[in-house]
Coordinates of C-alpha atoms and ligand atoms in Angstrom, one line a residue:
X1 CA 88.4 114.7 87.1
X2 CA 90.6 113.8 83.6
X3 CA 89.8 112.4 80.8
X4 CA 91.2 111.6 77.7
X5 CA 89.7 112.2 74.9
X6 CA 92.1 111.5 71.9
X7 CA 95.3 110.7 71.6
X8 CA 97.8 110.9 68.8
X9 CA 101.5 109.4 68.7
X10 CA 104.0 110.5 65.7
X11 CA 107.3 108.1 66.1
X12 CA 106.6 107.2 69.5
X13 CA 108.0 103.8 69.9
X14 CA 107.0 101.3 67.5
X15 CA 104.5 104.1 65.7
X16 CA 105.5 106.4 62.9
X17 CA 101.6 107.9 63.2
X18 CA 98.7 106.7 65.1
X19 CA 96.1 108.4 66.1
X20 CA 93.0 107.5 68.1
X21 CA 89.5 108.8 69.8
X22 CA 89.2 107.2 73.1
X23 CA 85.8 106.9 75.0
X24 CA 84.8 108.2 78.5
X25 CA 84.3 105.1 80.0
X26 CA 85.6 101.9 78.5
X27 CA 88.8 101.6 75.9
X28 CA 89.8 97.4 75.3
X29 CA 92.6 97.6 73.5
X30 CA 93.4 94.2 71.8
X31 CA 96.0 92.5 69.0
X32 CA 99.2 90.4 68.8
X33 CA 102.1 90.7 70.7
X34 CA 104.1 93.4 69.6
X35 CA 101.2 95.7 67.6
X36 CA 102.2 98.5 70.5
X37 CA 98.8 97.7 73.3
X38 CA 101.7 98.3 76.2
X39 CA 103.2 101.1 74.2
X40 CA 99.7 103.4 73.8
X41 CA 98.8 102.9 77.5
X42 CA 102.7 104.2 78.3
X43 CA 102.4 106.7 76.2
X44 CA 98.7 107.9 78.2
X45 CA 100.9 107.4 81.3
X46 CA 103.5 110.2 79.7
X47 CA 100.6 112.6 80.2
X48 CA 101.6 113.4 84.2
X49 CA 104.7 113.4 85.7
X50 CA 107.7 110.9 85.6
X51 CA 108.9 108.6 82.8
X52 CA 105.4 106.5 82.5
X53 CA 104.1 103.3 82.9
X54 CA 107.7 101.6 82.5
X55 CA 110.1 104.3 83.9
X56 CA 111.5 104.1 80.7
X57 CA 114.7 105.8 79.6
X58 CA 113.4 109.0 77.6
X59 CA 115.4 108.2 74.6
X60 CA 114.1 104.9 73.8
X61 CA 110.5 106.4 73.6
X62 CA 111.5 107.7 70.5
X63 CA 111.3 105.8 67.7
X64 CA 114.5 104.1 66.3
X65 CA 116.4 106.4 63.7
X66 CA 114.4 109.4 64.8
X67 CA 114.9 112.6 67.0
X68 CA 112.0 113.0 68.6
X69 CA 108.4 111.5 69.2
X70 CA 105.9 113.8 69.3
X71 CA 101.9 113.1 71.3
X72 CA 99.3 115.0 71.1
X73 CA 96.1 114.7 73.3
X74 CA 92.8 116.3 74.1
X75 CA 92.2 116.3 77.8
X76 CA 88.7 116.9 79.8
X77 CA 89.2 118.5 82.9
X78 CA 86.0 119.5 85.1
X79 CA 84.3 120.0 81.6
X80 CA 87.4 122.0 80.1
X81 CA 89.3 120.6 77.7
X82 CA 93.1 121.2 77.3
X83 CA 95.4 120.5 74.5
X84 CA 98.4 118.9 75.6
X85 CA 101.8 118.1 74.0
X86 CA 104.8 115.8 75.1
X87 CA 108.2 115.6 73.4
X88 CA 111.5 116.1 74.4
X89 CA 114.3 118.5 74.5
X90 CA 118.2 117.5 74.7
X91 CA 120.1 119.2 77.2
X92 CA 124.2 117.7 77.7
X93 CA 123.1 115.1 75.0
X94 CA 120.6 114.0 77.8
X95 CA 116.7 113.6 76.9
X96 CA 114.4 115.3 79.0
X97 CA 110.8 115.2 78.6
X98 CA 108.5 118.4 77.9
X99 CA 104.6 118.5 78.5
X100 CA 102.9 121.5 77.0
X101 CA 99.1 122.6 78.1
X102 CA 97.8 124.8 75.8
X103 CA 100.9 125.4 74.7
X104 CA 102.7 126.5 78.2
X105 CA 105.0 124.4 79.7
X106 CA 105.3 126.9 83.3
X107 CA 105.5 124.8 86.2
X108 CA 102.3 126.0 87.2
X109 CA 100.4 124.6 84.7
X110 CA 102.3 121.1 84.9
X111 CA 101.4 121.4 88.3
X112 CA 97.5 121.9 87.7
X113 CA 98.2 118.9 84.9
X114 CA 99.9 116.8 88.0
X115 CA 97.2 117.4 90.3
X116 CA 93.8 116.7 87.5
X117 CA 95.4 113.4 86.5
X118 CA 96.5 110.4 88.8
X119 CA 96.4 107.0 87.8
X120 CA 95.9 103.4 88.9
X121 CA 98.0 100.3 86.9
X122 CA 98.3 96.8 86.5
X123 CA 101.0 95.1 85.0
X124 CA 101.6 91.7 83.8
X125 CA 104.7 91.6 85.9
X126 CA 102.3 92.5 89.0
X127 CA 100.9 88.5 89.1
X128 CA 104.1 87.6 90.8
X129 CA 104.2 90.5 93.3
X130 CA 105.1 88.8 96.3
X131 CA 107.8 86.6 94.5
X132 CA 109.4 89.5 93.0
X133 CA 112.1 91.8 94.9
X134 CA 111.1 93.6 97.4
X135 CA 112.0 96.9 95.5
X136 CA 109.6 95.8 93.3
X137 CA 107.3 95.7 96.4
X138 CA 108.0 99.2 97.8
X139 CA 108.0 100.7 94.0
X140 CA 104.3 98.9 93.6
X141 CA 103.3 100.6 97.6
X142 CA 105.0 103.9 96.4
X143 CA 103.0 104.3 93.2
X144 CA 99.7 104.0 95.2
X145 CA 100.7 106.4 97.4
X146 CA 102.1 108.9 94.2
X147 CA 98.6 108.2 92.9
X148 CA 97.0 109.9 96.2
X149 CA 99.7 112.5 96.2
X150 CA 101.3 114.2 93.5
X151 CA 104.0 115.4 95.2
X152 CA 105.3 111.9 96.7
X153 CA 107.9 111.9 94.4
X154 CA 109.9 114.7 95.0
X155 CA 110.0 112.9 98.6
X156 CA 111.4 110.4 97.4
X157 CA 113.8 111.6 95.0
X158 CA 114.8 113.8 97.9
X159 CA 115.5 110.8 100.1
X160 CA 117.6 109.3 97.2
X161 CA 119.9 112.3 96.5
X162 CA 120.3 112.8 100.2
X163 CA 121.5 109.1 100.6
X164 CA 124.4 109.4 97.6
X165 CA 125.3 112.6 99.1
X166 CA 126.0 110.6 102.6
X167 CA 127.4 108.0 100.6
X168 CA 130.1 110.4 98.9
X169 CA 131.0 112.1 102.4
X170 CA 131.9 108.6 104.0
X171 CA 133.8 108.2 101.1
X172 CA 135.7 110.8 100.8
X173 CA 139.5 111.1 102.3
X174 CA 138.4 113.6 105.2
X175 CA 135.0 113.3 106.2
X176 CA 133.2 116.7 106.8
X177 CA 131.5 115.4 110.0
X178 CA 129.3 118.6 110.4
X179 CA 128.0 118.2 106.9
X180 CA 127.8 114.3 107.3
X181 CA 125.6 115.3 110.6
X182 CA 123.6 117.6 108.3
X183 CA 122.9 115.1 105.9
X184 CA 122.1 112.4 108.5
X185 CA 119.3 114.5 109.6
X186 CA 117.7 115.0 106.7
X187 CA 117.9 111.3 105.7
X188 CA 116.3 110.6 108.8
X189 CA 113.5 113.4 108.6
X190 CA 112.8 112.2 105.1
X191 CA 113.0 108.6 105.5
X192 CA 110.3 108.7 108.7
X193 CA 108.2 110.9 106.1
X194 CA 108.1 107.7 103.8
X195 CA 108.1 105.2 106.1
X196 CA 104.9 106.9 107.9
X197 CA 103.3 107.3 104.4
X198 CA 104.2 103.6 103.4
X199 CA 102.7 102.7 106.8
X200 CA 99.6 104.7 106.6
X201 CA 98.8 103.6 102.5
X202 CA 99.2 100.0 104.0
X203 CA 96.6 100.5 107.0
X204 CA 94.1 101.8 104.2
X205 CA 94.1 99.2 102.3
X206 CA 93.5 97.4 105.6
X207 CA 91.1 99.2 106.1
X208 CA 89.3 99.9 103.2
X209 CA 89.5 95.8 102.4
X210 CA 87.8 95.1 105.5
X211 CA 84.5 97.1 104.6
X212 CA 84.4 95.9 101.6
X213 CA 84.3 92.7 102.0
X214 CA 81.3 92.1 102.5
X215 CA 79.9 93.4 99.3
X216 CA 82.6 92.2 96.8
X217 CA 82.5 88.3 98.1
X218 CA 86.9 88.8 98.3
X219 CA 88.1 85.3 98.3
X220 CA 90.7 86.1 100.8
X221 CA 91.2 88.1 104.0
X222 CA 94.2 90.2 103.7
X223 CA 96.6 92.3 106.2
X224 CA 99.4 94.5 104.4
X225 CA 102.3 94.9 106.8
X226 CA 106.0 97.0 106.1
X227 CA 108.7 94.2 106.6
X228 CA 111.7 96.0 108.3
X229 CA 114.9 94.7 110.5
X230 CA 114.4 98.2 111.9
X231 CA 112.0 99.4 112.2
X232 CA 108.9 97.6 114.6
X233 CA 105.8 99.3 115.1
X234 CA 106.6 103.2 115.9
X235 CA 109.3 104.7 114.3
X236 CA 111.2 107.4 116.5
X237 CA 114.0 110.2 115.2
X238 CA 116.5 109.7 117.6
X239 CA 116.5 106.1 117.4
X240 CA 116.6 106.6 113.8
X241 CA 119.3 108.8 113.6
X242 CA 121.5 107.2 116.1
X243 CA 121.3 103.9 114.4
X244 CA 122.4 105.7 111.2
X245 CA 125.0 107.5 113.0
X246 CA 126.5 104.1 114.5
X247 CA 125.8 102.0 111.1
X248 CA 128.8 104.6 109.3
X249 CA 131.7 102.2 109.6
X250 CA 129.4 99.5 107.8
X251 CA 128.0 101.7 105.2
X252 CA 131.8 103.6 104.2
X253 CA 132.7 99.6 104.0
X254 CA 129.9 98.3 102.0
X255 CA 128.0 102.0 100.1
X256 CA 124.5 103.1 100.6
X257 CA 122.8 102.7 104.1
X258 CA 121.9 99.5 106.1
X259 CA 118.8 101.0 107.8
X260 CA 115.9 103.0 106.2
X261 CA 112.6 102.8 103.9
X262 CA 115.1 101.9 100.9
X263 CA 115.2 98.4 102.7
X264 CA 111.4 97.8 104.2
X265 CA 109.9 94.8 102.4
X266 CA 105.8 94.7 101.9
X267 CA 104.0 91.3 102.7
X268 CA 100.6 90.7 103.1
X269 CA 98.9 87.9 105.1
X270 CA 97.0 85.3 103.4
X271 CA 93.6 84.8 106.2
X272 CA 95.6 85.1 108.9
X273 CA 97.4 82.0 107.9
X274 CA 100.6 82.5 105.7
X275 CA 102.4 85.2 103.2
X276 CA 100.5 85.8 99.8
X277 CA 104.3 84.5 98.0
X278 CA 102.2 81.3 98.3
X279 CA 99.7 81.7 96.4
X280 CA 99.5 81.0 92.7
X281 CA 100.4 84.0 90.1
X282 CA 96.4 84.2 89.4
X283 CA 95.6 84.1 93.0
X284 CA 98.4 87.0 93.3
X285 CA 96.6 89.0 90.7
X286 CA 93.6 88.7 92.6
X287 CA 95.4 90.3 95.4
X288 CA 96.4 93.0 93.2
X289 CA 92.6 93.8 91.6
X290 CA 91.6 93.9 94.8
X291 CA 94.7 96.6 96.0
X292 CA 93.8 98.8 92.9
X293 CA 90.0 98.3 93.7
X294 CA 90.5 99.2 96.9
X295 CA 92.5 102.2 96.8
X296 CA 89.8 103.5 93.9
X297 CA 87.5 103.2 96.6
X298 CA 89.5 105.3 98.7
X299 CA 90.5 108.0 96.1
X300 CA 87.2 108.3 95.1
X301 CA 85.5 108.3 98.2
X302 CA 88.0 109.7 100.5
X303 CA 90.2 112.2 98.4
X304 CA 87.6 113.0 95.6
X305 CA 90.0 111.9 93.0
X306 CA 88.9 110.3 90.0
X307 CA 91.8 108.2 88.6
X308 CA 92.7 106.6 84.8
X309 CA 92.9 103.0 85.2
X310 CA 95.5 101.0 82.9
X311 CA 95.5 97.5 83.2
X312 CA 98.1 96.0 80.9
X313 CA 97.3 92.0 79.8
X314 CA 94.7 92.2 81.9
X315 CA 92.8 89.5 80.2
X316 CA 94.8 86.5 81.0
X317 CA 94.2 84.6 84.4
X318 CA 91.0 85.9 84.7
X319 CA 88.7 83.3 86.9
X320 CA 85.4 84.0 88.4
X321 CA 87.2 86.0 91.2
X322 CA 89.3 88.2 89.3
X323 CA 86.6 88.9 86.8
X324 CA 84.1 89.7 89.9
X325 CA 86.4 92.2 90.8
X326 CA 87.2 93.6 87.5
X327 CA 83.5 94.3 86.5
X328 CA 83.1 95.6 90.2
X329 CA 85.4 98.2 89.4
X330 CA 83.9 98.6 85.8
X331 CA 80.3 99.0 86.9
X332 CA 80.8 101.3 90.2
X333 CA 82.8 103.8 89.5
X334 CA 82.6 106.5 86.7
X335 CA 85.9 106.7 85.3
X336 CA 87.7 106.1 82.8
X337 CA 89.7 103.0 82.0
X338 CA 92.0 101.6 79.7
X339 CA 92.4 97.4 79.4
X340 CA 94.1 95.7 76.8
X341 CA 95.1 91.6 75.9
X342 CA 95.9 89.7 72.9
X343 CA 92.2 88.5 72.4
X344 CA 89.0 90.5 71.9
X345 CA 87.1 87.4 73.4
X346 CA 88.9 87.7 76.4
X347 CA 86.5 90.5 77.5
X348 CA 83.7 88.9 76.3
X349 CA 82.3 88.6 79.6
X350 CA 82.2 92.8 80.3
X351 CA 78.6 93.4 79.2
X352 CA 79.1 97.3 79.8
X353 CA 79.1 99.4 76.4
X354 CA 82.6 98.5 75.7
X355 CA 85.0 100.4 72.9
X356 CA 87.3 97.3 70.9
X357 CA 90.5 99.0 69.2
X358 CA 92.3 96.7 67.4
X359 CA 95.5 97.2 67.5
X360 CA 97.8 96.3 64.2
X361 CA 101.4 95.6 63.7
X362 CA 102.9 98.8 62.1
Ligands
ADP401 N1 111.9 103.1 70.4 C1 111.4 102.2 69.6 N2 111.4 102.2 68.3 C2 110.8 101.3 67.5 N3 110.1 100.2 68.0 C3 110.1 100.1 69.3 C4 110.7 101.1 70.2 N4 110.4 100.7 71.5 C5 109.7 99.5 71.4 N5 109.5 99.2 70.1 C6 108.7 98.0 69.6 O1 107.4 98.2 69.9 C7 106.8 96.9 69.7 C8 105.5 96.8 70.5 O2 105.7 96.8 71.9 P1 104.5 96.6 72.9 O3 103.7 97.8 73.1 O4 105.2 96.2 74.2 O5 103.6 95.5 72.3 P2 102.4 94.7 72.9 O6 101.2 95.0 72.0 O7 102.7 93.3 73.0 O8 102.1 95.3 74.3 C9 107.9 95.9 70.1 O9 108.0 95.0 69.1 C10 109.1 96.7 70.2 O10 110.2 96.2 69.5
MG402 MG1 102.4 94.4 76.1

């Protein structure tokens, strides 16, 4: 279990030098628009793997007219703590990000790092889910199953490479048919990897909704379903593959590929009755709160992992069903979290020993 203890920032983003203790339980970090509330929980993000909160571009992390940024934490891990650093190096004028624990940067130690910290996040952008694109739907799926599984990643990053590389065979002058083959296989062995993961991370939060509805009072009934022209209920290789294999003509015509998880579509069902793009952008955020409380449940109960929870703007929208959930997840679980909105007032309604930051314009 991780938690962070302290955090500081030297021109990261909008900060020349901040620095911060952070409590074990409750953080509400509040101010104007702008002060740098989204900015502090992406920079917490940085401390895992990936590009953070925002997959943002290395490079503009760092503050403008700067080289480098430059955070420094103090992480609990099962009562250790561990001093960790992120910055980055340039290698063929690209940025690439460096974490250091106690001052190694070995993959084995960013491995232990990958596997103590996992986190659980709500953004703004999150209350309008179900009208956004569907990538934004898969990405939202994929992060709650990264969150369960450090390494989900590279699965995917895997799928992605394999995909160009198909795409640059078909377009290529004389197609290498025994490497296109190859590749082929792969793309399918990999895709039915992530379209059995996406499947099963749907079916918990079937699942795990269903039990606990009758303790959290969920204003809806919910079912989670992969949306696919493809792909129905069971997914077979062959099938797979030979649709891939026939869909080449189209895909050399057109790029990329016309079947696979890069094209499933998430939906969930409203009561039995309709699709959640309905419902109102609070309504959707109540779907959401009850997603991340959900899968906490899960990781907690299921996969004894203790995630960081960082809910961006979380204060607006917040009706009696959204706060319900919110100070579920607040008062059940022992872990740490990390809210922030424009107001203090906003929160006035957690009664839990909160810590206020107030956050000002640098
Ligand atoms: N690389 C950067 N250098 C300097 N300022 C930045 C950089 N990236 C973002 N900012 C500034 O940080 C400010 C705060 O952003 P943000 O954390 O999103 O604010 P909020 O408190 O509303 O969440 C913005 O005004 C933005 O212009
Ligand atoms: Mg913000």
């Amino acid at each position: 279990m991780a938690r962070i203890k302290n955090i500081e920032f030297y021109n990261f983003r909008n900060f020349k030098s901040y620095k911060t203790l952070f409590d074990n339980k409750l953080n509400i970090l509040f101010g104007d628009n702008g002060c740098g509330k989204t900015n502090i929980l992406e920079g917490i993000s940085l401390i895992s793997k990936g590009r953070g909160i925002r997959n943002a571009n290395i490079a503009n992390l760092i503050k403008k007219d700067q080289d480098n940024f430059f955070i420094k934490n103090n992480l609990e891990i099962e009562k250790n703590i561990f001093n960790v650093e992120i910055f980055t190096e340039q290698k063929n004028e690209k940025f690439k990000k460096v974490i250091k624990i106690n001052d190694d940067s070995s993959k084995d130690s960013l491995n232990f790092l990958n596997k103590s910290i996992s986190y659980l996040i709500f953004l703004p952008e999150m209350e309008r889910l179900f009208q956004a694109s569907p990538s934004y739907r898969r990405n939202f799926i994929d992060r709650l199953i990264f969150s369960s599984r450090n390494d989900y990643n590279t699965l995917i990053n895997k799928y992605k490479k394999s995909l160009l590389e198909r795409n640059k065979v078909l377009q290529s002058y004389n197609t290498d048919n025994e490497w296109l083959n190859r590749i082929e296989i792969e793309i399918c062995s990999l895709g039915l990897e992530i379209y059995n993961l996406r499947n099963s991370q749907l079916n918990t939060l079937n699942i795990e909704l269903r039990n606990m509805k009758h303790d959290h009072n969920f204003p809806f009934d919910l079912k989670f379903e992969i949306k696919d022209n493809f792909v129905s209920n069971e997914i077979n290789f062959e099938e797979f593959l030979s649709n891939l294999q026939n869909s080449r003509e189209y895909d050399k015509q057109f790029g990329g590929a016309k079947i696979g998880p890069h094209k499933s579509d998430i939906t969930s069902i409203v009561n039995n009755e309709f699709e959640a793009s309905l419902l109102s952008t609070g309504q959707q955020k109540t779907i959401v709160l009850m997603v991340l409380l959900a899968q906490c449940n899960y990781l907690i109960n299921r996969k004894e992992i203790n995630p960081i929870f960082l809910f961006d703007e979380i204060g607006s929208h917040l009706d009696k069903h959204n706060r319900q959930i919110l100070l579920d997840m607040i008062n059940r679980f022992e872990i740490q979290f990390f809210l922030t909105g424009t107001d203090k007032n906003l929160f006035s309604f957690v009664s839990t020993n909160a810590h206020f930051y107030n956050i000002t314009k640098v």
